[in-house]
């Protein structure tokens, strides 16, 4: 996928680009609205990541012009302003909205979501190490042994399985399991992960659920 | 000063204009009255003079010019025949200047003499029984009286002008005296600054009309002081709180930089860096919470009716696993159908904070209860645990941001302050006390949706 990053702070832009390239995508950086428009005129992008605070014309102006011209490219807004009114205003022109400081993985995950429009939601069976997942039957087995999970544990596990090999952030977890936007009690989330581990990893030699401290979880056969 | 000046000027010119109008009207009236009384008197005198003269003439006698001096209030007369020839006149009539006589019978009129002076003139026709006739001319020198009236008029004009000026000056003095308290407000209010935030204006020492103003100003000052103090306090505490994770960040990074220079790669690199990320997240959360506490004045437009029993169930479900791990039971006791008008996300957050808190202190084997019910016109949401309860010495101060010594570590810092603020935003309050065998946190709101019916 080809992503355009509109961000004037060079260090932040560089880290964003690294993050997106880490997800296997290509990314270009435009330091202001004029440059962004120039780039958009030259090629098609799969998604835009726009910082609202830009020198000269603001991100809002840019998006306004884009939408007025009929461009429906998926847009993710990054902003320091987190008040509800700013969020709602942003979502009128964009597809998603993240406030600073954000997790780069979160950015990746959200770009994935907003570009996923044409793909149907049916996941296909996944294998990780000796673990097999049949989403149609909601069946998870390791070494042929069926693993019984509570609804919450299953929701957690299917998120990990759908993102197998990649890191899933805590925010994504909370969203998937409880439908909340984060800012919840960390302990409760930890407990849920602990219980999942107890059922999925503890009885077996190979550990599949790995924690990356400060970042998230990754399901991987290592 | 300019604002007071213009009120002063308004009053001053108002008084002057009022005095001017009133005294002008009075002066006109008085002058008219005087004029009319003189005219009436003239007419009377002339009539008095004319009657005997006309009688004499009618009887065919010529009136005799008396030898006595012309009395002051007497009209001079001249008798003319039908051709206009003079037949007789009073002695002093000869001395009268030639006047323009009216043509016909009219009430006495004023005419100007050829060399100035004012004369009251009157013309009557006379006839004898035999049929002879002519005109009788009567004249009175009114110059003196006219001068009197003119003098009077001048005096009145001066009086009118003087009264206007006098009213202006006096009005200004009185107004300045009346408005003096405003200067005092300026002086007193000027002494209120960030070093003396608790100073107020003394309402009782001001006149009645200004008391409401002063009371309102004091109210505004009170609110501002509260907000300022809150912000000031939060700012200071935030600075302290942020120092700790920043210190952690700095130390770890410093070590990593040094180790990266060395022969061996740093151990647990991923782990330590992960710890730094967590420190960043903590700081971000702190900042977000502080902004929330410092800024929010009202709920805004995201209010909707929130059904409380499902909300409690959602909270219970969230903490189900964690509670189980801790060996604590969670149950809900919800009065059916209760609805609160508010922000569902904020209410959820408040409950999360309270339950997380309770869970931290609940001993194994105990039960945590969440509930909602109506009580005396209020909606009550509560979280009750069977733990050690709130430390009694801290109880009155719980809910203040960053309270230390609560034994909950970092988490307790802002948690209760946030819950308290969320309650306030919904028009309610947070009540904390030790009840049953543990701590009880209650959120109480006015029952605006009429649940108790």
CSV table of N, CA, C and O in Angstrom, one decimal, chain A residues 83-85 100-101 152 174 178 180 183-185 187-189 191-192 194-195 198 212-215, chain B residues 270-271 274-275 277-278 281 284 295-296 302 314 317-322 324-325 348-349 352 356:
chain,number,residue,atom,x,y,z
A,83,UNK,N,-10.3,17.1,22.4
A,83,UNK,CA,-11.7,17.4,22.8
A,83,UNK,C,-12.7,16.7,21.9
A,83,UNK,O,-12.4,16.6,20.7
A,84,UNK,N,-13.8,16.4,22.4
A,84,UNK,CA,-14.8,15.7,21.6
A,84,UNK,C,-15.2,16.5,20.4
A,84,UNK,O,-15.4,16.0,19.3
A,85,UNK,N,-15.4,17.8,20.6
A,85,UNK,CA,-15.8,18.6,19.4
A,85,UNK,C,-14.8,18.5,18.3
A,85,UNK,O,-15.2,18.5,17.1
A,100,UNK,N,-2.5,12.7,20.0
A,100,UNK,CA,-1.2,12.5,20.4
A,100,UNK,C,-1.1,12.5,21.9
A,100,UNK,O,-1.9,13.2,22.6
A,101,UNK,N,-0.2,11.7,22.5
A,101,UNK,CA,0.7,10.8,21.8
A,101,UNK,C,0.0,9.5,21.4
A,101,UNK,O,-0.6,8.9,22.2
A,152,UNK,N,-15.1,-13.7,26.2
A,152,UNK,CA,-14.1,-12.7,26.2
A,152,UNK,C,-12.7,-13.2,25.7
A,152,UNK,O,-12.0,-12.6,25.0
A,174,UNK,N,-8.6,-3.9,24.1
A,174,UNK,CA,-9.7,-3.4,24.8
A,174,UNK,C,-10.9,-3.1,23.9
A,174,UNK,O,-12.0,-3.4,24.2
A,178,UNK,N,-13.9,-5.5,24.8
A,178,UNK,CA,-15.0,-4.8,25.6
A,178,UNK,C,-15.7,-3.7,24.8
A,178,UNK,O,-16.6,-3.0,25.3
A,180,UNK,N,-14.5,-0.8,24.2
A,180,UNK,CA,-14.2,0.6,24.7
A,180,UNK,C,-13.0,1.2,24.1
A,180,UNK,O,-12.2,0.5,23.4
A,183,UNK,N,-8.4,3.8,28.1
A,183,UNK,CA,-8.5,4.5,29.4
A,183,UNK,C,-9.2,3.7,30.4
A,183,UNK,O,-9.9,4.2,31.3
A,184,UNK,N,-9.0,2.4,30.3
A,184,UNK,CA,-9.7,1.5,31.3
A,184,UNK,C,-8.6,1.0,32.3
A,184,UNK,O,-7.4,1.1,32.1
A,185,UNK,N,-9.1,0.3,33.3
A,185,UNK,CA,-8.2,-0.2,34.3
A,185,UNK,C,-7.3,-1.2,33.8
A,185,UNK,O,-7.7,-2.3,33.2
A,187,UNK,N,-5.3,-3.4,35.1
A,187,UNK,CA,-5.3,-4.6,35.8
A,187,UNK,C,-6.3,-5.6,35.2
A,187,UNK,O,-6.0,-6.8,35.0
A,188,UNK,N,-7.5,-5.1,35.0
A,188,UNK,CA,-8.5,-6.0,34.4
A,188,UNK,C,-8.1,-6.6,33.1
A,188,UNK,O,-8.4,-7.7,32.8
A,189,UNK,N,-7.4,-5.7,32.3
A,189,UNK,CA,-6.9,-6.2,31.0
A,189,UNK,C,-5.9,-7.3,31.2
A,189,UNK,O,-5.9,-8.3,30.5
A,191,UNK,N,-5.4,-9.2,33.6
A,191,UNK,CA,-6.0,-10.5,34.1
A,191,UNK,C,-6.6,-11.3,32.9
A,191,UNK,O,-6.4,-12.5,32.9
A,192,UNK,N,-7.2,-10.6,32.0
A,192,UNK,CA,-7.8,-11.3,30.9
A,192,UNK,C,-6.7,-12.0,30.1
A,192,UNK,O,-6.9,-13.2,29.7
A,194,UNK,N,-3.8,-12.9,31.2
A,194,UNK,CA,-3.3,-14.0,32.1
A,194,UNK,C,-4.1,-15.3,31.9
A,194,UNK,O,-3.6,-16.4,31.8
A,195,UNK,N,-5.4,-15.1,32.0
A,195,UNK,CA,-6.3,-16.2,31.9
A,195,UNK,C,-6.2,-16.9,30.5
A,195,UNK,O,-6.3,-18.1,30.4
A,198,UNK,N,-3.1,-18.9,30.4
A,198,UNK,CA,-3.3,-20.1,31.3
A,198,UNK,C,-3.9,-21.2,30.5
A,198,UNK,O,-3.5,-22.4,30.6
A,212,UNK,N,5.2,-7.8,24.4
A,212,UNK,CA,6.2,-6.8,24.1
A,212,UNK,C,5.9,-5.6,25.1
A,212,UNK,O,4.9,-4.9,24.8
A,213,UNK,N,6.7,-5.5,26.1
A,213,UNK,CA,6.4,-4.5,27.1
A,213,UNK,C,6.2,-3.1,26.5
A,213,UNK,O,7.1,-2.6,25.8
A,214,UNK,N,5.2,-2.4,27.0
A,214,UNK,CA,4.9,-1.1,26.5
A,214,UNK,C,4.3,-1.0,25.1
A,214,UNK,O,3.9,0.1,24.7
A,215,UNK,N,4.3,-2.1,24.4
A,215,UNK,CA,3.8,-2.1,23.0
A,215,UNK,C,2.5,-2.9,22.9
A,215,UNK,O,1.5,-2.4,22.5
B,270,UNK,N,14.9,-4.8,25.0
B,270,UNK,CA,13.5,-4.7,24.6
B,270,UNK,C,12.6,-4.4,25.9
B,270,UNK,O,11.7,-3.6,25.8
B,271,UNK,N,13.0,-5.1,26.9
B,271,UNK,CA,12.2,-4.9,28.2
B,271,UNK,C,12.3,-3.5,28.7
B,271,UNK,O,11.3,-2.9,29.1
B,274,UNK,N,10.7,-1.1,26.6
B,274,UNK,CA,9.2,-1.2,26.8
B,274,UNK,C,8.8,-0.5,28.0
B,274,UNK,O,7.7,0.2,28.1
B,275,UNK,N,9.6,-0.5,29.1
B,275,UNK,CA,9.3,0.2,30.3
B,275,UNK,C,9.2,1.7,30.1
B,275,UNK,O,8.4,2.4,30.6
B,277,UNK,N,8.3,3.1,27.3
B,277,UNK,CA,7.1,3.4,26.6
B,277,UNK,C,5.9,3.5,27.6
B,277,UNK,O,5.1,4.3,27.5
B,278,UNK,N,6.0,2.6,28.6
B,278,UNK,CA,4.9,2.6,29.6
B,278,UNK,C,5.0,3.9,30.4
B,278,UNK,O,3.9,4.5,30.7
B,281,UNK,N,3.3,6.4,28.4
B,281,UNK,CA,1.8,6.3,28.4
B,281,UNK,C,1.3,6.8,29.7
B,281,UNK,O,0.2,7.5,29.7
B,284,UNK,N,1.2,10.5,29.5
B,284,UNK,CA,0.1,10.9,28.6
B,284,UNK,C,-1.2,10.9,29.3
B,284,UNK,O,-2.1,11.8,29.2
B,295,UNK,N,-10.3,21.8,32.8
B,295,UNK,CA,-11.0,22.5,31.8
B,295,UNK,C,-12.5,22.4,32.0
B,295,UNK,O,-13.3,23.3,32.0
B,296,UNK,N,-13.0,21.2,32.0
B,296,UNK,CA,-14.4,20.9,31.8
B,296,UNK,C,-15.3,21.7,32.8
B,296,UNK,O,-15.2,21.6,34.0
B,302,UNK,N,-23.0,16.0,24.6
B,302,UNK,CA,-23.0,14.6,24.5
B,302,UNK,C,-23.8,13.9,25.6
B,302,UNK,O,-23.5,12.8,26.0
B,314,UNK,N,-22.4,-3.9,32.7
B,314,UNK,CA,-21.3,-3.8,31.8
B,314,UNK,C,-20.0,-3.7,32.7
B,314,UNK,O,-19.0,-4.3,32.4
B,317,UNK,N,-19.2,-7.0,34.3
B,317,UNK,CA,-18.6,-7.9,33.3
B,317,UNK,C,-17.1,-7.6,33.0
B,317,UNK,O,-16.3,-8.5,32.9
B,318,UNK,N,-16.8,-6.3,33.0
B,318,UNK,CA,-15.4,-5.9,32.7
B,318,UNK,C,-14.5,-6.4,33.8
B,318,UNK,O,-13.4,-6.9,33.5
B,319,UNK,N,-15.0,-6.3,35.0
B,319,UNK,CA,-14.1,-6.7,36.1
B,319,UNK,C,-14.2,-8.2,36.6
B,319,UNK,O,-13.6,-8.6,37.5
B,320,UNK,N,-15.1,-8.9,35.9
B,320,UNK,CA,-15.4,-10.3,36.3
B,320,UNK,C,-14.2,-11.1,36.4
B,320,UNK,O,-13.9,-11.7,37.5
B,321,UNK,N,-13.3,-11.1,35.4
B,321,UNK,CA,-12.2,-12.0,35.4
B,321,UNK,C,-11.2,-11.5,36.5
B,321,UNK,O,-10.7,-12.3,37.2
B,322,UNK,N,-10.9,-10.2,36.5
B,322,UNK,CA,-10.0,-9.7,37.5
B,322,UNK,C,-10.4,-10.0,38.9
B,322,UNK,O,-9.6,-10.4,39.8
B,324,UNK,N,-12.4,-12.5,39.8
B,324,UNK,CA,-12.2,-13.9,40.1
B,324,UNK,C,-10.8,-14.3,40.4
B,324,UNK,O,-10.6,-15.0,41.4
B,325,UNK,N,-9.9,-13.7,39.7
B,325,UNK,CA,-8.5,-13.9,40.0
B,325,UNK,C,-8.1,-13.5,41.4
B,325,UNK,O,-7.3,-14.2,42.1
B,348,UNK,N,-19.3,5.6,32.8
B,348,UNK,CA,-18.7,4.3,32.8
B,348,UNK,C,-17.3,4.5,33.4
B,348,UNK,O,-16.9,3.7,34.3
B,349,UNK,N,-16.6,5.5,33.1
B,349,UNK,CA,-15.3,5.8,33.6
B,349,UNK,C,-15.3,6.0,35.1
B,349,UNK,O,-14.4,5.4,35.8
B,352,UNK,N,-15.8,2.6,36.6
B,352,UNK,CA,-14.6,1.9,36.5
B,352,UNK,C,-13.5,2.2,37.6
B,352,UNK,O,-12.9,1.4,38.2
B,356,UNK,N,-12.3,-0.4,40.3
B,356,UNK,CA,-10.9,-0.7,40.3
B,356,UNK,C,-10.3,-0.5,41.7
B,356,UNK,O,-9.5,-1.3,42.3
